[in-house]
Short mmCIF file of C-alpha atoms in Angstrom, two decimals:
data_model
loop_
_atom_site.label_atom_id
_atom_site.label_comp_id
_atom_site.label_asym_id
_atom_site.label_seq_id
_atom_site.Cartn_x
_atom_site.Cartn_y
_atom_site.Cartn_z
CA MET A 1 0.44 33.57 38.36
CA ILE A 2 0.37 35.36 35.51
CA PHE A 3 3.63 33.17 33.99
CA ALA A 4 1.53 30.23 34.66
CA PHE A 5 -1.28 31.39 32.58
CA ILE A 6 0.64 32.03 29.75
CA PHE A 7 2.83 28.89 29.63
CA PHE A 8 0.64 26.13 31.02
CA VAL A 9 -2.90 25.37 29.18
CA SER A 10 -5.41 23.30 31.27
CA SER A 11 -7.20 20.48 29.48
CA GLN A 12 -9.34 17.62 30.18
CA SER A 13 -6.85 15.66 27.94
CA ASN A 14 -3.02 15.03 28.64
CA TRP A 15 -2.42 15.83 24.96
CA GLN A 16 -4.13 18.78 22.33
CA LEU A 17 -4.42 19.03 18.89
CA ILE A 18 -1.93 21.88 17.43
CA SER A 19 -2.43 21.07 14.01
CA THR A 20 -3.55 19.52 10.99
CA LEU A 21 -1.41 18.80 8.13
CA ARG A 22 -2.86 18.39 4.65
CA PRO A 23 -0.99 18.91 1.05
CA GLY A 24 -1.36 22.37 -1.01
CA ILE A 25 -2.99 19.85 -4.06
CA PRO A 26 -5.12 17.18 -2.49
CA ASN A 27 -4.64 13.92 -4.81
CA LYS A 28 -6.08 10.65 -4.30
CA ASP A 29 -2.09 9.55 -3.28
CA LEU A 30 -2.70 7.62 0.20
CA PHE A 31 -1.45 11.00 2.02
CA GLY A 32 -0.53 10.13 5.75
CA ARG A 33 0.34 6.50 4.72
CA SER A 34 3.21 6.86 6.83
CA VAL A 35 4.58 9.79 9.28
CA ALA A 36 7.91 10.88 10.34
CA ILE A 37 8.41 13.69 12.92
CA CYS A 38 11.68 15.51 14.07
CA SER A 39 12.17 18.55 16.53
CA THR A 40 15.60 19.49 16.19
CA GLN A 41 14.45 21.79 13.33
CA GLN A 42 10.69 21.54 13.84
CA ARG A 43 10.19 18.94 10.45
CA VAL A 44 7.85 16.76 9.53
CA VAL A 45 7.76 14.55 6.80
CA VAL A 46 4.60 12.42 5.44
CA GLY A 47 4.71 9.29 2.69
CA ALA A 48 2.07 9.28 0.01
CA GLU A 49 2.40 5.90 -1.33
CA TRP A 50 0.08 6.16 -4.38
CA ALA A 51 1.18 9.86 -5.49
CA ASP A 52 1.81 10.37 -9.27
CA ASN A 53 5.19 11.54 -10.32
CA PRO A 54 4.55 14.22 -12.80
CA SER A 55 8.00 14.11 -14.30
CA THR A 56 7.53 10.88 -15.22
CA ASN A 57 4.05 10.57 -15.64
CA LYS A 58 4.27 7.44 -13.63
CA SER A 59 1.41 6.48 -11.78
CA ARG A 60 1.59 5.67 -7.96
CA ALA A 61 5.53 6.29 -7.80
CA GLY A 62 4.82 7.76 -4.49
CA ALA A 63 6.19 11.00 -2.46
CA LEU A 64 7.16 12.82 0.46
CA TYR A 65 5.62 15.79 1.68
CA VAL A 66 7.91 18.05 4.01
CA TYR A 67 6.68 20.43 6.42
CA ASP A 68 8.83 22.94 8.24
CA TYR A 69 7.53 24.68 11.61
CA ASP A 70 6.73 28.54 10.42
CA TYR A 71 7.92 30.59 13.66
CA ARG A 72 5.76 33.71 12.51
CA GLY A 73 2.65 32.15 11.40
CA ARG A 74 3.05 29.18 14.66
CA ASN A 75 2.25 26.30 12.19
CA TRP A 76 3.89 23.61 9.53
CA THR A 77 4.31 24.77 6.02
CA GLN A 78 4.69 22.50 3.08
CA LYS A 79 8.30 22.89 1.99
CA GLN A 80 8.79 20.16 -0.61
CA ILE A 81 7.57 17.04 -2.43
CA ILE A 82 10.18 14.64 -2.87
CA TYR A 83 10.00 12.10 -5.68
CA ALA A 84 12.46 9.31 -6.41
CA GLU A 85 14.79 9.22 -9.28
CA ASP A 86 14.85 6.16 -10.92
CA SER A 87 18.65 4.32 -11.30
CA ASP A 88 19.77 2.05 -14.09
CA ASP A 89 18.68 -1.20 -12.18
CA ILE A 90 15.46 0.22 -10.44
CA GLU A 91 12.15 1.76 -11.35
CA PHE A 92 10.86 3.37 -8.02
CA TYR A 93 7.23 2.50 -6.81
CA GLY A 94 5.03 3.41 -3.55
CA LEU A 95 7.80 5.32 -2.19
CA GLY A 96 6.59 6.83 1.31
CA SER A 97 5.12 3.06 2.27
CA THR A 98 7.07 3.71 5.68
CA VAL A 99 9.51 6.69 6.34
CA GLU A 100 12.21 7.86 8.90
CA ILE A 101 13.81 10.60 9.33
CA SER A 102 17.40 11.25 11.54
CA SER A 103 17.47 13.13 14.89
CA ASP A 104 19.28 16.18 13.21
CA CYS A 105 16.23 16.34 10.62
CA ASN A 106 18.82 16.23 7.98
CA THR A 107 18.19 12.88 6.45
CA ILE A 108 15.52 11.08 5.36
CA ILE A 109 15.26 7.38 4.67
CA ALA A 110 12.17 5.90 2.86
CA GLY A 111 10.84 2.71 1.79
CA ALA A 112 9.16 1.98 -1.92
CA PRO A 113 8.36 -1.23 -1.78
CA SER A 114 6.45 -1.89 -4.80
CA SER A 115 9.83 -1.10 -6.93
CA ASN A 116 10.46 -2.92 -9.79
CA MET A 117 14.63 -4.05 -10.76
CA LEU A 118 15.57 -3.83 -14.08
CA SER A 119 18.33 -6.50 -14.88
CA GLN A 120 18.57 -9.33 -17.24
CA VAL A 121 15.59 -11.15 -15.58
CA SER A 122 13.03 -8.02 -14.37
CA THR A 123 12.35 -8.91 -10.54
CA ARG A 124 8.64 -7.20 -10.32
CA GLN A 125 8.12 -5.35 -6.66
CA CYS A 126 11.19 -6.35 -4.81
CA GLY A 127 11.05 -3.37 -3.26
CA ALA A 128 14.37 -0.25 -2.62
CA VAL A 129 14.73 2.07 -0.26
CA ALA A 130 15.64 5.73 -1.21
CA ILE A 131 17.76 8.63 0.87
CA PHE A 132 17.66 11.86 0.53
CA GLU A 133 20.07 14.93 1.95
CA TYR A 134 19.24 18.48 3.02
CA ASN A 135 21.81 20.72 1.11
CA GLY A 136 20.70 23.44 3.00
CA ALA A 137 17.80 24.82 0.83
CA PHE A 138 16.08 21.22 -0.01
CA PHE A 139 16.16 17.34 0.07
CA GLU A 140 17.76 15.60 -2.84
CA GLN A 141 18.33 11.87 -3.70
CA THR A 142 21.82 11.01 -2.48
CA HIS A 143 21.41 6.99 -2.21
CA VAL A 144 19.50 4.11 -3.74
CA GLY A 145 19.35 0.97 -1.23
CA LYS A 146 18.91 -2.39 -3.56
CA PRO A 147 18.14 -6.05 -1.66
CA ILE A 148 21.03 -8.30 -1.96
CA GLU A 149 18.87 -11.00 -2.95
CA PRO A 150 15.97 -9.58 -4.84
CA ILE A 151 12.86 -11.33 -4.51
CA GLU A 152 10.13 -11.26 -6.79
CA GLY A 153 7.13 -9.53 -4.53
CA GLY A 154 9.87 -9.14 -1.74
CA GLY A 155 8.78 -6.00 -0.83
CA PHE A 156 12.19 -4.47 0.80
CA GLY A 157 11.29 -1.72 2.56
CA ARG A 158 7.85 -2.31 3.69
CA THR A 159 9.43 -2.55 6.91
CA LEU A 160 11.93 -0.12 7.98
CA ALA A 161 13.96 1.34 10.78
CA ILE A 162 17.07 3.58 11.33
CA SER A 163 19.55 4.55 13.73
CA THR A 164 19.40 8.18 15.34
CA ASP A 165 22.24 9.35 12.82
CA ALA A 166 21.01 7.48 9.58
CA LYS A 167 23.90 5.76 9.06
CA TYR A 168 22.30 2.38 9.13
CA PHE A 169 18.76 1.36 7.84
CA ALA A 170 17.08 -2.16 7.80
CA ALA A 171 14.76 -3.31 5.94
CA ALA A 172 12.67 -6.47 5.52
CA ASN A 173 12.57 -8.75 2.27
CA TYR A 174 8.54 -9.90 2.65
CA ASN A 175 5.54 -8.91 1.10
CA LYS A 176 1.92 -8.97 2.77
CA PHE A 177 0.12 -12.49 2.37
CA SER A 178 -2.07 -15.16 4.04
CA ALA A 179 -1.48 -18.31 5.04
CA VAL A 180 -1.99 -20.46 2.00
CA GLU A 181 0.36 -18.09 -0.15
CA VAL A 182 3.43 -19.98 0.70
CA LYS A 183 6.34 -17.86 -1.07
CA PHE A 184 8.95 -16.90 1.45
CA GLU A 185 9.36 -16.84 5.09
CA GLY A 186 11.07 -13.63 5.45
CA GLN A 187 14.86 -11.76 5.53
CA VAL A 188 16.41 -8.60 7.05
CA GLU A 189 19.02 -6.96 5.36
CA VAL A 190 21.12 -3.91 7.21
CA HIS A 191 22.72 -1.53 4.96
CA SER A 192 25.74 0.70 6.77
CA ASN A 193 26.98 3.68 5.68
CA VAL A 194 30.97 3.15 5.91
CA TYR A 195 34.06 4.94 5.50
CA ASP A 196 36.68 3.11 2.47
CA PHE A 197 40.00 3.93 3.30
CA ASP A 198 41.48 2.34 0.75
CA LYS A 199 39.07 4.86 -1.97
CA SER A 200 38.75 7.78 0.55
CA GLU A 201 34.76 8.24 0.60
CA LEU A 202 31.65 6.64 1.98
CA ARG A 203 30.16 3.39 0.70
CA TRP A 204 27.27 1.60 1.93
CA ASP A 205 27.90 -2.18 3.38
CA ARG A 206 25.11 -4.50 3.09
CA THR A 207 24.36 -7.69 5.05
CA VAL A 208 21.64 -10.62 5.28
CA LEU A 209 20.33 -11.27 8.67
CA ASP A 210 18.91 -14.95 8.11
CA PRO A 211 16.03 -15.95 10.48
CA PRO A 212 17.18 -18.16 13.17
CA ASP A 213 17.32 -22.15 12.84
CA ASN A 214 14.07 -22.62 15.35
CA LEU A 215 12.20 -20.24 12.95
CA LEU A 216 13.27 -21.71 10.03
CA ASN A 217 11.73 -25.05 11.12
CA GLY A 218 8.67 -23.37 11.42
CA ASN A 219 5.46 -23.99 9.35
CA ARG A 220 4.92 -20.00 8.18
CA TYR A 221 6.42 -17.44 9.77
CA ARG A 222 7.41 -13.65 8.97
CA PHE A 223 10.87 -12.33 9.80
CA GLY A 224 11.17 -8.64 10.33
CA ASN A 225 7.45 -7.79 10.37
CA LYS A 226 8.83 -5.03 12.80
CA ILE A 227 12.38 -3.51 13.35
CA GLN A 228 13.80 -1.28 15.80
CA PHE A 229 16.97 -0.27 16.04
CA LEU A 230 18.06 0.85 19.56
CA ASP A 231 21.61 1.53 18.45
CA ALA A 232 24.32 2.14 15.76
CA SER A 233 25.43 -1.68 16.91
CA THR A 234 22.36 -3.13 17.93
CA ILE A 235 18.95 -4.10 16.22
CA ILE A 236 15.74 -5.70 17.68
CA ILE A 237 13.63 -8.50 14.89
CA SER A 238 10.16 -10.06 15.41
CA ALA A 239 8.99 -12.58 13.54
CA ASP A 240 5.30 -14.29 13.97
CA ASP A 241 4.34 -17.79 12.25
CA LEU A 242 0.41 -17.79 11.23
CA LEU A 243 0.35 -21.32 12.08
CA ASP A 244 1.71 -21.91 15.17
CA LEU A 245 2.08 -19.17 17.49
CA SER A 246 4.59 -20.84 19.94
CA THR A 247 7.47 -20.00 17.71
CA SER A 248 6.76 -16.31 17.51
CA GLY A 249 9.51 -14.20 19.03
CA ILE A 250 11.79 -11.07 19.54
CA TYR A 251 15.47 -12.09 18.50
CA ILE A 252 18.28 -9.18 19.11
CA TYR A 253 20.98 -9.15 17.01
CA LYS A 254 24.65 -7.27 18.02
CA LYS A 255 27.29 -5.82 15.18
CA SER A 256 30.39 -8.12 15.91
CA PHE A 257 33.84 -7.45 14.77
CA ASN A 258 35.67 -10.87 12.87
CA GLU A 259 39.14 -10.29 13.35
CA THR A 260 40.18 -13.12 10.83
CA THR A 261 38.50 -11.79 8.47
CA GLN A 262 38.72 -8.11 9.17
CA SER A 263 35.02 -7.40 8.57
CA THR A 264 31.77 -6.99 10.68
CA PHE A 265 29.00 -9.14 10.89
CA TRP A 266 25.45 -9.40 12.63
CA ARG A 267 25.52 -12.09 16.23
CA LEU A 268 22.09 -13.31 17.21
CA ILE A 269 22.52 -12.93 21.05
CA ASN A 270 19.20 -13.96 21.79
CA ASP A 271 17.17 -17.10 20.71
CA GLY A 272 13.78 -15.39 21.02
CA ILE A 273 12.04 -13.46 23.72
CA ASN A 274 8.57 -15.76 23.53
CA ALA A 275 6.11 -15.03 26.30
CA SER A 276 3.94 -18.00 25.60
CA ALA A 277 4.95 -19.53 29.10
CA PHE A 278 2.91 -16.56 30.84
CA GLY A 279 -0.32 -17.50 29.26
CA TYR A 280 -0.16 -15.12 26.32
CA ASN A 281 0.42 -15.51 22.67
CA ASN A 282 0.40 -13.77 19.25
CA ILE A 283 3.76 -12.15 20.81
CA GLY A 284 5.21 -11.41 17.49
CA GLU A 285 2.72 -8.94 16.39
CA SER A 286 4.03 -6.21 17.84
CA PHE A 287 7.05 -4.71 20.44
CA SER A 288 8.84 -1.93 21.50
CA MET A 289 12.18 -1.22 23.60
CA PRO A 290 13.44 2.35 24.73
CA SER A 291 16.66 3.01 23.16
CA THR A 292 18.27 4.15 26.73
CA LYS A 293 17.17 0.58 28.56
CA GLN A 294 18.29 -2.40 26.85
CA ASP A 295 17.40 -4.65 29.60
CA PHE A 296 13.48 -3.85 29.46
CA ILE A 297 10.93 -4.48 26.55
CA ALA A 298 7.20 -4.30 26.12
CA LEU A 299 5.36 -6.96 23.91
CA LEU A 300 2.08 -6.92 22.71
CA ALA A 301 0.08 -10.26 23.15
CA THR A 302 -3.18 -11.81 23.99
CA ASN A 303 -4.64 -14.59 26.18
CA GLU A 304 -8.33 -16.20 25.59
CA THR A 305 -10.09 -13.29 27.02
CA ASN A 306 -8.24 -10.03 25.95
CA THR A 307 -5.51 -7.76 24.73
CA GLY A 308 -2.62 -6.78 27.38
CA ILE A 309 1.12 -5.52 27.73
CA ILE A 310 3.76 -7.50 28.96
CA PHE A 311 7.04 -5.82 30.36
CA LEU A 312 9.83 -7.82 30.67
CA THR A 313 13.31 -7.36 32.10
CA ARG A 314 17.02 -9.31 31.45
CA ASN A 315 18.63 -10.84 34.23
CA ASP A 316 22.16 -10.23 34.13
CA SER A 317 23.17 -13.57 35.73
CA THR A 318 20.93 -16.17 33.94
CA ASP A 319 20.70 -13.55 30.78
CA VAL A 320 16.88 -15.13 30.96
CA TRP A 321 14.27 -12.41 29.96
CA GLU A 322 11.61 -12.58 33.30
CA LYS A 323 7.96 -10.95 33.25
CA ILE A 324 7.88 -7.97 35.55
CA TYR A 325 4.21 -7.21 35.25
CA SER A 326 1.56 -6.91 32.71
CA ILE A 327 -1.20 -4.76 31.94
CA ASP A 328 -4.66 -5.24 30.35
CA LEU A 329 -6.16 -3.06 28.02
CA PRO A 330 -9.16 -0.81 29.24
CA GLN A 331 -12.09 -3.15 28.23
CA GLY A 332 -13.28 -2.83 24.90
CA TYR A 333 -9.65 -1.67 23.47
CA PHE A 334 -7.50 -4.08 21.34
CA ALA A 335 -4.23 -2.97 20.18
CA SER A 336 -2.05 -3.91 17.40
CA GLN A 337 1.75 -1.78 17.32
CA LEU A 338 3.77 -0.18 20.47
CA TYR A 339 6.11 2.47 20.69
CA PHE A 340 8.34 3.47 23.23
CA CYS A 341 9.23 7.23 23.74
CA GLY A 342 12.32 7.32 26.09
CA GLU A 343 11.09 5.66 29.24
CA SER A 344 8.26 7.37 30.01
CA TYR A 345 5.78 7.09 27.67
CA LEU A 346 4.05 4.03 25.61
CA ALA A 347 1.71 4.16 22.93
CA ALA A 348 -0.49 1.74 21.58
CA THR A 349 -2.52 1.70 18.32
CA GLY A 350 -5.14 -0.44 17.84
CA LYS A 351 -9.04 -0.42 17.91
CA TYR A 352 -12.00 0.52 20.50
CA LYS A 353 -15.39 -1.64 19.54
CA GLU A 354 -18.47 -0.24 21.01
CA ASN A 355 -20.13 -2.93 19.88
CA ARG A 356 -19.85 -6.51 17.80
CA GLN A 357 -20.63 -4.24 14.87
CA THR A 358 -18.74 -0.85 15.40
CA SER A 359 -15.42 -0.01 15.97
CA LYS A 360 -13.19 3.00 15.89
CA ASN A 361 -9.44 3.32 15.73
CA VAL A 362 -7.78 4.73 19.22
CA LEU A 363 -4.76 5.72 20.20
CA ILE A 364 -4.05 4.78 23.52
CA LEU A 365 -0.80 6.17 25.63
CA PHE A 366 0.73 4.77 28.67
CA LYS A 367 2.82 6.96 30.94
CA ASN A 368 5.71 5.58 33.56
CA VAL A 369 4.34 6.74 37.20
CA ASN A 370 7.00 5.35 39.89
CA GLY A 371 8.17 2.70 37.72
CA LYS A 372 5.10 1.22 36.37
CA PHE A 373 3.22 2.20 33.41
CA GLN A 374 -0.36 3.33 33.97
CA PHE A 375 -3.16 4.60 31.72
CA ASN A 376 -2.47 7.68 30.71
CA ASP A 377 -5.02 9.18 27.86
CA SER A 378 -7.01 7.56 24.65
CA ILE A 379 -7.18 9.43 21.42
CA PHE A 380 -9.80 9.56 18.83
CA GLU A 381 -10.37 11.11 15.15
CA PRO A 382 -10.87 14.33 16.06
CA ALA A 383 -14.11 15.96 15.09
CA GLU A 384 -15.34 17.23 11.72
CA ASP A 385 -13.90 21.02 11.52
CA ASP A 386 -14.78 23.85 9.17
CA THR A 387 -12.07 22.51 6.48
CA VAL A 388 -13.67 19.86 6.38
CA LYS A 389 -17.37 20.33 6.05
CA LEU A 390 -16.28 22.69 3.01
CA LEU A 391 -14.64 19.33 1.42
CA LYS A 392 -17.66 17.44 1.86
CA LYS A 393 -19.74 20.25 0.29
CA ASN A 394 -16.95 20.64 -2.73
CA VAL A 395 -17.27 16.74 -2.93
CA GLN A 396 -20.73 16.88 -3.29
CA SER A 397 -21.01 19.81 -5.72
CA LYS A 398 -18.75 17.65 -7.81
CA SER A 399 -22.04 15.01 -8.34
CA GLU A 400 -19.48 12.18 -6.89
CA ASN A 401 -21.39 9.61 -4.78
CA HIS A 402 -19.84 9.72 -1.31
CA THR A 403 -19.88 12.05 1.45
CA GLU A 404 -17.50 10.39 3.67
CA LEU A 405 -13.69 11.03 3.69
CA HIS A 406 -12.93 7.43 4.38
CA LEU A 407 -10.06 8.07 6.82
CA ASN A 408 -8.13 5.83 8.21
CA PHE A 409 -7.35 7.26 11.52
CA LEU A 410 -3.85 6.09 12.55
CA SER A 411 -2.50 4.82 9.59
CA SER A 412 0.44 5.45 10.56
CA PHE A 413 2.21 7.20 14.09
CA ALA A 414 5.52 8.91 15.36
CA TRP A 415 6.85 10.23 18.61
CA ASP A 416 9.17 13.34 18.66
CA GLN A 417 12.08 10.92 20.19
CA GLU A 418 13.87 14.22 21.08
CA ARG A 419 11.66 15.21 24.06
CA CYS A 420 8.18 12.89 23.67
CA PHE A 421 6.06 15.92 24.27
CA ARG A 422 4.84 15.57 20.63
CA PHE A 423 3.69 13.17 18.26
CA ALA A 424 2.33 12.50 14.41
CA ILE A 425 -0.80 10.70 13.46
CA GLY A 426 -1.47 9.75 10.24
CA SER A 427 -4.70 9.32 8.27
CA MET A 428 -5.08 8.47 4.53
CA SER A 429 -8.12 8.75 2.83
CA LYS A 430 -8.79 4.84 1.45
CA SER A 431 -11.70 2.58 1.53
CA MET A 432 -12.03 -1.15 0.22
CA ASN A 433 -14.23 -2.66 -2.31
CA GLY A 434 -14.31 -6.47 -1.84
CA SER A 435 -10.50 -6.60 -2.36
CA GLU A 436 -10.30 -3.39 -4.48
CA HIS A 437 -8.26 -0.53 -2.12
CA ILE A 438 -10.19 2.97 -3.53
CA PRO A 439 -8.18 5.48 -2.60
CA TYR A 440 -9.84 9.64 -1.81
CA GLU A 441 -8.06 13.16 -1.84
CA PHE A 442 -8.71 13.78 1.72
CA GLY A 443 -6.15 12.33 3.82
CA ARG A 444 -3.91 14.12 6.40
CA VAL A 445 -1.74 14.11 9.84
CA TYR A 446 -2.45 15.53 12.70
CA VAL A 447 0.19 16.95 15.09
CA TYR A 448 -0.78 16.74 19.14
CA GLN A 449 1.28 18.29 22.00
CA ALA A 450 1.17 17.65 25.45
CA SER A 451 -0.94 19.73 27.18
CA ASN A 452 1.52 20.86 30.03
CA PHE A 453 3.89 21.61 27.51
CA GLY A 454 5.97 24.64 29.36
CA PHE A 455 9.61 26.11 30.02
CA HIS A 456 10.77 22.02 31.55
CA HIS A 457 10.22 20.96 27.79
CA ILE A 458 12.45 23.87 26.26
CA SER A 459 15.77 23.99 24.72
CA ALA A 460 17.10 26.12 22.19
CA HIS A 461 15.45 24.57 19.27
CA TYR A 462 11.54 24.50 20.61
CA ASP A 463 9.30 26.84 19.63
CA LEU A 464 11.77 29.64 21.65
CA MET A 465 10.55 32.29 19.00
CA PRO A 466 6.58 32.48 19.99
CA ILE A 467 7.93 31.86 23.64
CA ILE A 468 10.37 34.83 23.80
CA GLY A 469 7.79 36.95 21.72
CA THR A 470 5.18 35.92 24.44
CA THR A 471 7.95 36.44 27.58
CA PHE A 472 8.80 39.70 26.42
CA PHE A 473 5.56 41.03 25.89
CA SER A 474 4.77 39.90 29.50
CA ALA A 475 7.41 41.64 30.56
CA LEU A 476 6.89 44.66 29.01
CA LEU A 477 3.41 44.68 30.38
CA ILE A 478 4.68 44.14 33.90
CA LEU A 479 6.78 47.11 33.67
CA LEU A 480 4.38 49.08 32.13
CA LEU A 481 2.01 48.83 35.23
CA VAL A 482 4.70 48.77 37.97
CA ALA A 483 5.37 52.43 35.75
CA VAL A 484 1.91 53.35 36.39
CA VAL A 485 1.78 52.51 39.63
CA ILE A 486 5.15 54.20 40.69
CA PHE A 487 3.86 57.32 38.76
CA TYR A 488 0.29 57.66 40.48
CA ALA A 489 2.02 56.81 44.00
CA ILE A 490 4.31 60.10 43.37
CA LYS A 491 1.32 61.85 41.98
CA PHE A 492 -0.50 60.87 45.41
CA LYS A 493 2.44 61.83 47.60
CA ARG A 494 3.11 65.24 45.76
CA SER A 495 -0.60 66.06 45.98
CA ARG A 496 -0.46 64.88 49.72
CA ALA A 497 2.33 67.25 50.45
CA ASN A 498 1.40 70.10 48.63
CA ARG A 499 -2.27 69.72 51.19
CA ASN A 500 0.03 69.66 54.58
CA PHE A 501 2.34 72.72 52.99
CA HIS A 502 -0.73 74.74 52.41
CA ALA A 503 -2.14 74.18 55.93
CA ASN A 504 0.53 74.89 57.59
CA ASP A 505 1.31 78.27 55.87
CA PRO A 506 -0.01 81.37 57.87
CA SER A 507 -0.26 83.32 54.81
CA MET A 508 -3.08 80.69 53.70
CA SER A 509 -5.30 81.39 56.57
#
């Protein structure tokens, strides 16, 4: 029982907040705009899209904060702030709008959609992607990903996906717009790190994935509003049409090889997964597919009454996607994004509407139970702690006219994909005044861990030092208790033997 007490923590919630990450020096920089977490080396990366670059004095150049786990302190500590270095033709702005990290924690890829391309004809806010590699001491910039076809206001890197080894990344050329702002329909590029045998070196190849023909005939769509790599050769892209929801769908591309040209290309293997036939629409809003199960997909959808999640499977004989089942979100819950972790968990970010006037952001978690996903937990913004109260007090002491933190809970979300026992939630600090975005310095990232986290979750990389220490202490305590029991048992036995000896000794009569 003593080991059960040490390693398994009981709680009413299935997930516990174990750490809150904030920058060493808080700034009005949208800290928490994006987040990535990796368990192999216990690392968290946080994007601050509007951070100023002190070395260049550029406003809103963007930055990445790197946190590593401190086993002695049993918490994450800030190790580095990364700023992108401008290249000859790219001027970085908005680094950290999106961020991803490789499974070995040694490669960070981040989008900077507000970046400008400096050429004969300047292309403003065409966007760029920066790659950083860990050299054993810190991360250094190794590559600048530029769009093949720069588009004014294209925002390359606003949506981003990478393969687990970070040898491939995909980003979309589409910016934020409304249905009346007709600029362009979206375009996805795949960049791959390949070996050039002629030059005996690695180089980055770039390929454009054009939208399918049925979308080209649409009214107003966004191709690439979400991208996901399943593996190094399979990528899923979603598109939604702001005027015609029936044309929204999910498109799957497979990397192929052209024997004639001796080159690789990406082939569309699915004409679009659309669930309008099932009585749902708005299918392109979000999707997720487990990387280990490529014939199973979850689609976020809406019907006339509520939001739901549709689970589809691919029929091997007909190659048609068929509905297995659907689940409605709990009453008052509305989702906007989906995130699988393996085949065990599915997270949905969204809102909970208490009434018509008020709503709050919420993370809804589902768990696979006997082959079907069921509601597991819901997580809202944590209550204020002493640190938050002190921050508010400091703000008031500066005579500023606000006391709220303006946290955008769930401005970003990331699973620890290695074991699915941990996830991170970004909460940038920002408010709106009409169309104006007003940043504050209170952004943070919350790290949650499964309440039943124990030995069955642990490998050589997972919190091993604290557990080894606890195990050693427990074993030492048990040995000490055993030694005390043996000592008193021997003492009692000797005392009893002495009493018997004296009782039988005639000389003692």
